[in-house]
Coordinates of N, CA and C in Angstrom, one line a residue:
M17 N -59.9 18.2 -36.6 CA -58.6 18.0 -35.9 C -57.5 18.9 -36.4
L18 N -57.4 19.0 -37.7 CA -56.4 19.8 -38.3 C -56.8 21.3 -38.6
E19 N -58.0 21.7 -38.1 CA -58.4 23.1 -38.1 C -58.4 23.6 -39.5
G20 N -58.7 22.8 -40.5 CA -58.8 23.3 -41.9 C -57.4 23.4 -42.6
Y21 N -56.4 22.9 -42.0 CA -55.0 23.1 -42.6 C -54.6 21.9 -43.5
E22 N -55.6 21.0 -43.7 CA -55.2 19.7 -44.5 C -54.6 20.1 -45.8
G23 N -55.2 21.0 -46.5 CA -54.8 21.4 -47.9 C -53.4 21.9 -47.9
Q24 N -53.1 22.8 -46.9 CA -51.8 23.4 -46.8 C -50.7 22.4 -46.5
I25 N -51.1 21.5 -45.6 CA -50.1 20.4 -45.2 C -49.8 19.5 -46.4
L26 N -50.8 19.2 -47.1 CA -50.6 18.3 -48.3 C -49.7 19.1 -49.3
Q27 N -50.0 20.3 -49.6 CA -49.2 21.1 -50.5 C -47.7 21.2 -50.0
G28 N -47.6 21.4 -48.7 CA -46.2 21.5 -48.1 C -45.5 20.2 -48.2
T29 N -46.2 19.1 -48.1 CA -45.6 17.7 -48.3 C -45.2 17.5 -49.7
I30 N -46.0 17.9 -50.6 CA -45.6 17.8 -52.1 C -44.4 18.7 -52.4
S31 N -44.4 19.9 -51.8 CA -43.2 20.8 -52.0 C -41.9 20.1 -51.5
T32 N -42.1 19.5 -50.3 CA -40.9 18.8 -49.7 C -40.4 17.7 -50.5
I33 N -41.3 16.9 -51.1 CA -40.9 15.7 -51.9 C -40.2 16.2 -53.2
V34 N -40.8 17.2 -53.8 CA -40.2 17.8 -55.1 C -38.9 18.4 -54.8
L35 N -38.8 19.1 -53.7 CA -37.5 19.7 -53.3 C -36.4 18.6 -53.1
A36 N -36.8 17.6 -52.4 CA -35.9 16.5 -52.1 C -35.4 15.8 -53.3
L37 N -36.3 15.4 -54.2 CA -36.0 14.7 -55.5 C -35.1 15.6 -56.4
S38 N -35.5 16.9 -56.5 CA -34.7 17.8 -57.3 C -33.3 18.0 -56.7
S39 N -33.2 18.1 -55.4 CA -31.9 18.2 -54.8 C -31.1 16.9 -55.0
L40 N -31.7 15.8 -54.9 CA -31.1 14.5 -55.2 C -30.4 14.4 -56.5
V41 N -31.1 14.9 -57.5 CA -30.6 14.9 -58.9 C -29.3 15.8 -59.0
V42 N -29.4 17.0 -58.4 CA -28.2 17.8 -58.4 C -27.0 17.2 -57.6
A43 N -27.3 16.6 -56.4 CA -26.3 16.0 -55.6 C -25.7 14.8 -56.3
F44 N -26.6 14.0 -57.0 CA -26.1 12.8 -57.7 C -25.1 13.2 -58.8
I45 N -25.5 14.2 -59.6 CA -24.6 14.6 -60.7 C -23.3 15.2 -60.2
L46 N -23.4 16.0 -59.2 CA -22.2 16.6 -58.6 C -21.3 15.5 -58.0
G47 N -22.0 14.6 -57.3 CA -21.2 13.5 -56.7 C -20.5 12.6 -57.7
M48 N -21.2 12.3 -58.8 CA -20.6 11.5 -59.8 C -19.4 12.2 -60.4
A49 N -19.6 13.5 -60.7 CA -18.5 14.2 -61.3 C -17.3 14.3 -60.4
T50 N -17.6 14.5 -59.1 CA -16.5 14.5 -58.1 C -15.8 13.2 -58.0
A51 N -16.5 12.1 -57.9 CA -15.9 10.8 -57.8 C -15.0 10.5 -59.0
V52 N -15.6 10.8 -60.2 CA -14.8 10.5 -61.4 C -13.5 11.4 -61.5
A53 N -13.6 12.6 -61.0 CA -12.5 13.5 -61.0 C -11.4 12.9 -60.0
K54 N -11.9 12.4 -58.8 CA -10.9 11.9 -57.9 C -10.3 10.6 -58.3
V55 N -11.0 9.7 -58.9 CA -10.5 8.4 -59.3 C -9.8 8.4 -60.6
F56 N -10.4 9.1 -61.6 CA -9.9 9.0 -63.0 C -9.3 10.3 -63.5
G57 N -9.5 11.4 -62.8 CA -9.0 12.7 -63.3 C -7.5 12.9 -63.1
N58 N -7.1 14.0 -63.7 CA -5.7 14.4 -63.6 C -5.5 15.1 -62.3
R59 N -4.3 15.6 -62.0 CA -4.0 16.2 -60.7 C -4.8 17.5 -60.4
F60 N -5.1 18.2 -61.5 CA -5.9 19.5 -61.3 C -7.3 19.2 -60.8
F61 N -8.0 18.2 -61.5 CA -9.3 17.9 -61.2 C -9.4 17.2 -59.8
K62 N -8.4 16.4 -59.5 CA -8.4 15.7 -58.2 C -8.2 16.8 -57.1
F63 N -7.4 17.8 -57.4 CA -7.2 18.8 -56.4 C -8.5 19.6 -56.2
L64 N -9.2 20.0 -57.2 CA -10.5 20.7 -57.1 C -11.5 19.9 -56.4
A65 N -11.6 18.6 -56.7 CA -12.6 17.7 -56.1 C -12.3 17.5 -54.6
T66 N -11.0 17.4 -54.2 CA -10.6 17.3 -52.8 C -10.9 18.5 -52.0
I67 N -10.7 19.7 -52.6 CA -11.0 21.0 -51.9 C -12.5 21.1 -51.7
Y68 N -13.3 20.7 -52.7 CA -14.7 20.8 -52.6 C -15.3 19.9 -51.5
T69 N -14.9 18.6 -51.5 CA -15.4 17.7 -50.5 C -14.9 18.0 -49.1
T70 N -13.7 18.5 -49.0 CA -13.1 18.8 -47.7 C -13.8 20.0 -47.1
L71 N -14.0 21.1 -47.9 CA -14.7 22.3 -47.3 C -16.1 22.1 -47.0
I72 N -16.8 21.4 -47.9 CA -18.3 21.2 -47.7 C -18.5 20.3 -46.5
R73 N -17.8 19.3 -46.3 CA -18.0 18.4 -45.2 C -17.5 18.9 -43.9
S74 N -16.9 20.0 -43.9 CA -16.3 20.6 -42.7 C -17.2 21.7 -42.1
V75 N -18.2 22.2 -42.9 CA -19.0 23.3 -42.4 C -20.5 22.8 -42.3
P76 N -21.2 23.2 -41.2 CA -22.6 22.7 -41.0 C -23.5 23.1 -42.2
D77 N -24.4 22.3 -42.4 CA -25.3 22.5 -43.6 C -26.1 23.8 -43.5
L78 N -26.6 24.2 -42.3 CA -27.3 25.4 -42.1 C -26.5 26.6 -42.4
V79 N -25.2 26.6 -41.9 CA -24.3 27.7 -42.2 C -24.1 27.9 -43.7
L80 N -23.8 26.7 -44.3 CA -23.6 26.8 -45.8 C -24.8 27.3 -46.5
M81 N -26.0 26.9 -46.1 CA -27.2 27.4 -46.7 C -27.4 28.9 -46.6
L82 N -27.1 29.4 -45.4 CA -27.3 30.8 -45.2 C -26.2 31.6 -46.0
L83 N -25.0 31.0 -46.0 CA -23.9 31.7 -46.7 C -24.2 31.8 -48.2
I84 N -24.7 30.7 -48.8 CA -25.0 30.6 -50.2 C -26.1 31.5 -50.5
F85 N -27.2 31.4 -49.7 CA -28.4 32.2 -50.0 C -28.1 33.7 -49.9
F86 N -27.6 34.1 -48.8 CA -27.4 35.6 -48.6 C -26.2 36.1 -49.4
G87 N -25.2 35.2 -49.6 CA -24.1 35.6 -50.4 C -24.5 35.9 -51.8
I88 N -25.2 35.0 -52.4 CA -25.7 35.2 -53.8 C -26.6 36.4 -53.9
Q89 N -27.5 36.5 -52.9 CA -28.4 37.7 -52.9 C -27.7 39.0 -52.8
I90 N -26.6 39.1 -52.0 CA -25.8 40.3 -51.9 C -25.1 40.5 -53.2
L91 N -24.6 39.5 -53.8 CA -23.9 39.6 -55.1 C -24.9 40.1 -56.2
L92 N -26.1 39.6 -56.2 CA -27.1 40.0 -57.2 C -27.5 41.5 -57.0
N93 N -27.6 41.8 -55.7 CA -28.0 43.2 -55.4 C -26.9 44.2 -55.8
S94 N -25.6 43.8 -55.7 CA -24.5 44.7 -56.1 C -24.5 44.8 -57.6
I95 N -24.8 43.7 -58.3 CA -24.8 43.8 -59.8 C -26.0 44.7 -60.3
T96 N -27.2 44.5 -59.7 CA -28.3 45.3 -60.2 C -28.2 46.7 -59.8
D97 N -27.6 47.0 -58.7 CA -27.3 48.4 -58.3 C -26.3 49.1 -59.2
A98 N -25.3 48.3 -59.6 CA -24.3 48.8 -60.5 C -24.9 49.1 -61.9
L99 N -25.8 48.2 -62.3 CA -26.4 48.4 -63.7 C -27.6 49.3 -63.6
G100 N -28.1 49.6 -62.4 CA -29.3 50.5 -62.3 C -30.6 49.9 -62.7
V101 N -30.7 48.6 -62.5 CA -31.9 47.8 -62.9 C -32.6 47.4 -61.6
N102 N -33.8 46.8 -61.8 CA -34.6 46.4 -60.6 C -33.9 45.2 -59.9
Q103 N -34.1 45.1 -58.6 CA -33.4 44.1 -57.8 C -34.0 42.7 -58.1
I104 N -33.2 41.7 -58.2 CA -33.6 40.3 -58.4 C -33.6 39.6 -57.1
N105 N -34.7 39.0 -56.7 CA -34.8 38.2 -55.5 C -34.7 36.8 -55.8
L106 N -33.9 36.1 -55.0 CA -33.8 34.6 -55.2 C -35.0 33.9 -54.9
D107 N -35.3 32.9 -55.7 CA -36.5 32.0 -55.4 C -36.1 31.0 -54.4
P108 N -36.8 30.9 -53.3 CA -36.4 30.0 -52.2 C -36.3 28.5 -52.6
F109 N -37.2 28.1 -53.6 CA -37.2 26.7 -54.0 C -35.9 26.4 -54.8
V110 N -35.6 27.3 -55.8 CA -34.4 27.1 -56.6 C -33.2 27.2 -55.7
T111 N -33.1 28.1 -54.8 CA -32.0 28.2 -53.9 C -31.8 27.0 -53.0
G112 N -33.0 26.5 -52.5 CA -32.9 25.3 -51.7 C -32.4 24.1 -52.5
V113 N -32.9 23.9 -53.7 CA -32.4 22.8 -54.5 C -30.9 22.9 -54.8
L114 N -30.5 24.0 -55.2 CA -29.0 24.2 -55.5 C -28.2 24.1 -54.3
T115 N -28.6 24.6 -53.2 CA -27.8 24.6 -52.0 C -27.7 23.1 -51.4
I116 N -28.9 22.5 -51.3 CA -28.8 21.1 -50.7 C -28.1 20.2 -51.7
G117 N -28.3 20.4 -53.0 CA -27.6 19.6 -54.0 C -26.1 19.8 -53.9
F118 N -25.7 21.0 -53.8 CA -24.3 21.4 -53.7 C -23.7 20.8 -52.5
V119 N -24.3 20.9 -51.3 CA -23.8 20.4 -50.1 C -23.6 18.9 -50.1
Y120 N -24.7 18.2 -50.5 CA -24.7 16.8 -50.4 C -24.0 16.1 -51.6
G121 N -23.7 16.9 -52.6 CA -22.9 16.4 -53.7 C -21.6 15.9 -53.2
A122 N -21.0 16.6 -52.2 CA -19.7 16.2 -51.6 C -19.8 14.8 -51.0
F123 N -20.9 14.6 -50.3 CA -21.1 13.3 -49.6 C -21.3 12.2 -50.6
F124 N -22.1 12.5 -51.7 CA -22.3 11.5 -52.7 C -21.0 11.2 -53.4
G125 N -20.2 12.2 -53.6 CA -18.9 12.1 -54.2 C -18.0 11.1 -53.5
E126 N -18.0 11.2 -52.2 CA -17.2 10.2 -51.4 C -17.8 8.8 -51.4
T127 N -19.1 8.7 -51.5 CA -19.8 7.4 -51.6 C -19.4 6.7 -52.9
F128 N -19.5 7.5 -54.0 CA -19.2 7.0 -55.3 C -17.7 6.7 -55.5
R129 N -16.9 7.5 -54.9 CA -15.4 7.2 -55.0 C -15.1 5.9 -54.4
G130 N -15.6 5.7 -53.2 CA -15.4 4.4 -52.5 C -15.9 3.2 -53.3
A131 N -17.1 3.4 -54.0 CA -17.7 2.3 -54.7 C -16.8 2.0 -56.0
F132 N -16.3 3.1 -56.6 CA -15.5 2.9 -57.8 C -14.2 2.1 -57.4
L133 N -13.6 2.4 -56.3 CA -12.4 1.8 -55.8 C -12.7 0.3 -55.4
A134 N -14.0 0.0 -55.1 CA -14.3 -1.4 -54.8 C -14.4 -2.3 -56.0
V135 N -14.6 -1.7 -57.2 CA -14.7 -2.5 -58.4 C -13.3 -3.0 -58.7
P136 N -13.2 -4.3 -58.9 CA -11.8 -4.9 -59.3 C -11.2 -4.1 -60.5
K137 N -9.9 -3.8 -60.3 CA -9.2 -3.1 -61.4 C -9.2 -3.8 -62.7
G138 N -9.2 -5.2 -62.6 CA -9.2 -6.0 -63.8 C -10.4 -5.7 -64.7
Q139 N -11.5 -5.2 -64.2 CA -12.6 -4.9 -65.0 C -12.3 -3.7 -66.0
Y140 N -11.7 -2.7 -65.4 CA -11.3 -1.5 -66.2 C -10.2 -1.9 -67.2
E141 N -9.2 -2.7 -66.8 CA -8.2 -3.1 -67.7 C -8.7 -4.0 -68.8
A142 N -9.6 -4.8 -68.5 CA -10.2 -5.7 -69.5 C -10.9 -4.9 -70.6
A143 N -11.7 -3.9 -70.1 CA -12.4 -3.1 -71.0 C -11.5 -2.3 -72.0
K144 N -10.4 -1.8 -71.4 CA -9.4 -1.2 -72.3 C -8.7 -2.2 -73.3
A145 N -8.5 -3.4 -72.8 CA -7.9 -4.4 -73.7 C -8.8 -4.7 -74.8
Y146 N -10.1 -4.7 -74.6 CA -11.1 -5.0 -75.7 C -11.3 -3.8 -76.6
G147 N -10.7 -2.6 -76.3 CA -10.8 -1.5 -77.1 C -12.0 -0.6 -76.9
L148 N -12.6 -0.8 -75.7 CA -13.8 0.1 -75.4 C -13.3 1.5 -75.1
S149 N -14.1 2.5 -75.5 CA -13.7 3.9 -75.2 C -13.9 4.1 -73.7
Q150 N -13.3 5.2 -73.3 CA -13.4 5.5 -71.8 C -14.9 5.8 -71.4
H151 N -15.6 6.4 -72.3 CA -17.0 6.7 -72.1 C -17.8 5.4 -71.9
R152 N -17.7 4.4 -72.9 CA -18.4 3.2 -72.8 C -17.9 2.3 -71.6
T153 N -16.6 2.4 -71.3 CA -16.1 1.6 -70.2 C -16.8 2.1 -68.9
M154 N -16.9 3.5 -68.8 CA -17.5 4.0 -67.6 C -18.9 3.6 -67.4
W155 N -19.7 3.8 -68.4 CA -21.2 3.7 -68.3 C -21.7 2.2 -68.5
H156 N -20.9 1.4 -69.2 CA -21.4 0.0 -69.4 C -20.6 -1.0 -68.6
I157 N -19.5 -0.7 -68.1 CA -18.7 -1.6 -67.3 C -18.6 -1.2 -65.8
M158 N -18.1 0.0 -65.6 CA -17.8 0.5 -64.3 C -19.0 1.0 -63.5
F159 N -19.9 1.7 -64.2 CA -21.1 2.3 -63.5 C -22.0 1.2 -62.9
P160 N -22.4 0.2 -63.7 CA -23.3 -0.8 -63.1 C -22.7 -1.5 -61.9
Q161 N -21.4 -1.8 -61.9 CA -20.8 -2.5 -60.8 C -20.6 -1.6 -59.6
M162 N -20.2 -0.4 -60.0 CA -20.1 0.6 -58.9 C -21.3 0.8 -58.1
M163 N -22.5 0.9 -58.8 CA -23.7 1.2 -58.1 C -24.1 0.1 -57.1
R164 N -23.6 -1.1 -57.4 CA -23.9 -2.3 -56.5 C -23.3 -2.0 -55.1
Y165 N -22.1 -1.4 -55.2 CA -21.4 -1.1 -53.9 C -21.9 0.2 -53.3
A166 N -22.4 1.1 -54.2 CA -22.7 2.5 -53.7 C -24.1 2.6 -53.1
L167 N -25.0 1.6 -53.5 CA -26.4 1.8 -53.1 C -26.7 2.0 -51.6
P168 N -26.0 1.2 -50.7 CA -26.3 1.5 -49.3 C -25.9 2.9 -48.9
G169 N -24.8 3.4 -49.4 CA -24.4 4.8 -49.1 C -25.4 5.8 -49.7
V170 N -25.8 5.5 -51.0 CA -26.7 6.4 -51.7 C -28.0 6.5 -50.9
G171 N -28.5 5.3 -50.5 CA -29.7 5.3 -49.7 C -29.7 6.1 -48.5
N172 N -28.6 6.0 -47.8 CA -28.4 6.7 -46.5 C -28.3 8.2 -46.8
N173 N -27.6 8.6 -47.9 CA -27.5 10.0 -48.2 C -28.9 10.6 -48.7
W174 N -29.7 9.8 -49.4 CA -31.0 10.2 -49.8 C -31.9 10.5 -48.6
L175 N -31.8 9.7 -47.5 CA -32.6 9.9 -46.3 C -32.1 11.2 -45.6
I176 N -30.9 11.5 -45.7 CA -30.3 12.7 -45.1 C -30.8 13.9 -45.9
V177 N -30.8 13.8 -47.2 CA -31.2 14.9 -48.1 C -32.7 15.2 -47.8
L178 N -33.5 14.1 -47.7 CA -34.9 14.3 -47.4 C -35.2 15.0 -46.1
K179 N -34.5 14.7 -45.1 CA -34.6 15.3 -43.8 C -34.0 16.7 -43.8
A180 N -33.0 17.0 -44.7 CA -32.4 18.3 -44.7 C -33.3 19.3 -45.4
T181 N -34.3 18.9 -46.1 CA -35.2 19.8 -46.7 C -35.9 20.7 -45.7
A182 N -35.9 20.2 -44.4 CA -36.6 21.0 -43.4 C -35.8 22.3 -43.1
L183 N -34.5 22.4 -43.5 CA -33.7 23.6 -43.3 C -34.2 24.7 -44.2
V184 N -34.8 24.3 -45.3 CA -35.1 25.4 -46.3 C -36.3 26.2 -45.8
S185 N -36.9 25.8 -44.8 CA -38.0 26.7 -44.2 C -37.5 28.0 -43.8
I186 N -36.2 28.1 -43.4 CA -35.7 29.4 -43.0 C -35.5 30.4 -44.1
L187 N -35.6 29.8 -45.4 CA -35.5 30.7 -46.5 C -36.9 31.2 -47.0
G188 N -37.9 30.7 -46.3 CA -39.3 31.2 -46.7 C -40.0 30.3 -47.6
L189 N -39.5 29.1 -47.9 CA -40.2 28.1 -48.8 C -41.3 27.5 -48.0
Q190 N -42.5 27.4 -48.6 CA -43.7 26.9 -48.0 C -43.6 25.3 -48.0
D191 N -42.6 24.8 -47.3 CA -42.5 23.3 -47.2 C -43.3 22.8 -46.1
L192 N -43.1 21.5 -45.8 CA -43.9 20.9 -44.7 C -43.6 21.5 -43.4
V193 N -42.4 21.8 -43.1 CA -42.0 22.3 -41.8 C -42.6 23.7 -41.6
L194 N -42.5 24.6 -42.6 CA -43.0 26.0 -42.4 C -44.5 26.0 -42.3
V195 N -45.1 25.1 -43.1 CA -46.6 25.1 -43.1 C -47.1 24.6 -41.7
T196 N -46.5 23.6 -41.2 CA -47.0 23.1 -39.9 C -46.6 24.1 -38.8
Q197 N -45.5 24.8 -38.9 CA -45.2 25.8 -37.9 C -46.2 26.9 -37.9
E198 N -46.6 27.4 -39.1 CA -47.6 28.4 -39.2 C -48.9 28.0 -38.7
A199 N -49.3 26.7 -39.0 CA -50.6 26.2 -38.5 C -50.5 26.0 -37.0
G200 N -49.4 25.6 -36.4 CA -49.3 25.5 -35.0 C -49.4 26.8 -34.3
R201 N -48.8 27.9 -34.8 CA -48.9 29.2 -34.2 C -50.3 29.7 -34.3
A202 N -51.0 29.5 -35.4 CA -52.3 30.1 -35.6 C -53.3 29.4 -34.7
T203 N -53.2 28.1 -34.5 CA -54.1 27.4 -33.7 C -53.7 27.1 -32.2
Q204 N -52.5 27.6 -31.9 CA -51.9 27.3 -30.6 C -51.8 25.8 -30.3
K205 N -51.6 25.0 -31.3 CA -51.4 23.6 -31.2 C -50.1 23.2 -31.8
M206 N -49.1 23.8 -31.4 CA -47.7 23.6 -32.0 C -47.3 22.2 -31.9
F207 N -47.5 21.5 -30.8 CA -47.0 20.2 -30.6 C -47.7 19.2 -31.6
L208 N -49.0 19.4 -31.8 CA -49.8 18.6 -32.7 C -49.3 18.7 -34.1
F209 N -49.1 19.9 -34.6 CA -48.7 20.0 -36.0 C -47.2 19.6 -36.2
I210 N -46.4 19.9 -35.3 CA -45.0 19.4 -35.4 C -44.9 17.9 -35.4
F211 N -45.8 17.3 -34.5 CA -45.9 15.8 -34.5 C -46.4 15.3 -35.8
I212 N -47.3 16.0 -36.5 CA -47.8 15.6 -37.8 C -46.7 15.6 -38.8
A213 N -45.9 16.7 -38.7 CA -44.8 16.9 -39.7 C -43.8 15.7 -39.5
G214 N -43.5 15.4 -38.2 CA -42.6 14.3 -38.0 C -43.2 12.9 -38.5
A215 N -44.5 12.7 -38.3 CA -45.1 11.5 -38.8 C -45.0 11.4 -40.3
I216 N -45.2 12.5 -41.0 CA -45.1 12.5 -42.5 C -43.7 12.2 -42.9
Y217 N -42.7 12.8 -42.3 CA -41.3 12.5 -42.6 C -41.0 11.0 -42.4
L218 N -41.6 10.5 -41.3 CA -41.4 9.0 -41.0 C -42.0 8.2 -42.1
L219 N -43.2 8.6 -42.6 CA -43.8 7.9 -43.7 C -43.0 7.9 -44.9
L220 N -42.5 9.1 -45.2 CA -41.7 9.2 -46.5 C -40.4 8.4 -46.4
T221 N -39.7 8.4 -45.2 CA -38.5 7.6 -45.1 C -38.8 6.1 -45.1
T222 N -39.9 5.7 -44.6 CA -40.3 4.3 -44.7 C -40.5 3.8 -46.1
I223 N -41.2 4.7 -46.9 CA -41.5 4.3 -48.3 C -40.1 4.3 -49.0
S224 N -39.3 5.2 -48.7 CA -37.9 5.3 -49.3 C -37.1 4.0 -49.0
N225 N -37.2 3.6 -47.8 CA -36.5 2.4 -47.4 C -37.0 1.1 -48.1
V226 N -38.3 1.0 -48.3 CA -38.8 -0.1 -49.1 C -38.3 -0.1 -50.5
F227 N -38.3 1.1 -51.1 CA -37.9 1.3 -52.5 C -36.4 1.0 -52.6
L228 N -35.6 1.5 -51.6 CA -34.1 1.2 -51.6 C -33.8 -0.3 -51.5
Y229 N -34.6 -0.9 -50.6 CA -34.4 -2.4 -50.5 C -34.6 -3.1 -51.8
W230 N -35.7 -2.7 -52.5 CA -36.0 -3.3 -53.8 C -34.9 -3.0 -54.8
L231 N -34.3 -1.8 -54.8 CA -33.3 -1.4 -55.7 C -32.0 -2.2 -55.4
E232 N -31.7 -2.4 -54.1 CA -30.5 -3.2 -53.8 C -30.6 -4.6 -54.2
R233 N -31.8 -5.2 -54.1 CA -32.1 -6.5 -54.5 C -31.9 -6.6 -56.0
R234 N -32.4 -5.6 -56.7 CA -32.3 -5.6 -58.2 C -30.8 -5.6 -58.7
Y235 N -30.0 -4.7 -58.0 CA -28.6 -4.6 -58.4 C -27.8 -5.7 -57.9
S236 N -28.3 -6.5 -57.0 CA -27.6 -7.6 -56.5 C -27.9 -8.9 -57.2
A237 N -28.8 -8.8 -58.2 CA -29.2 -10.0 -59.0 C -28.0 -10.7 -59.6
G238 N -27.9 -12.0 -59.4 CA -26.8 -12.8 -60.0 C -25.6 -12.8 -59.1
I239 N -25.6 -12.2 -57.9 CA -24.5 -12.2 -57.0 C -24.9 -13.2 -55.9
K240 N -24.1 -14.2 -55.7 CA -24.3 -15.2 -54.7 C -23.9 -14.7 -53.3
E241 N -24.9 -14.8 -52.4 CA -24.6 -14.4 -51.0 C -23.8 -15.5 -50.3
V242 N -22.8 -15.1 -49.6 CA -21.9 -16.0 -48.9 C -22.1 -15.8 -47.4
D243 N -22.5 -16.8 -46.7 CA -22.6 -16.7 -45.2 C -21.2 -16.8 -44.6
I244 N -20.9 -15.9 -43.7 CA -19.6 -15.9 -43.0 C -19.8 -16.3 -41.6

């Protein structure tokens, strides 16, 4: 049925999963730094974080990916030409991780910012009154409570990141989309292989939803649900 492309499709699926998880780590770190800068930072850091989120959320992901990929490549070419050394070519996987992480870090930042603001201010003030350092207050008091509010948004952003990995195929990465496209062209069964790609993405998002549901239940432990 798959004309011998089972191995390539499996490898492409693995590449997509690794790409998505790696991008998630970058986006999570950038998002957390952005949220902390906006909520707890001084004017300078608040300004930088605001510029970052505003610009990134205003430009389409595909345009940003192309700008970053070709922009960095042109810069590297200029440097190597000036130094008279061999040209350095960007790795599609590394570029994809950094680009997706950079783009969606802005969305994670807004999610975390809203979650931090949802935590009662008394929690932060009580931690200061007990003499806790800002670092301990952040990670032992604010972060666990913030995540309770942030998880729905984080889950939604994760699903978007997972689907956004399909854009990296334009950079030449042998991900699920590129592999299935090549298989479709070679066998003249494009619809079949694109359908398979869609089914695999559906499976991955379904598994993600189950895990996210478990995670939300875990972080909601001890919280009484109130029917309205």
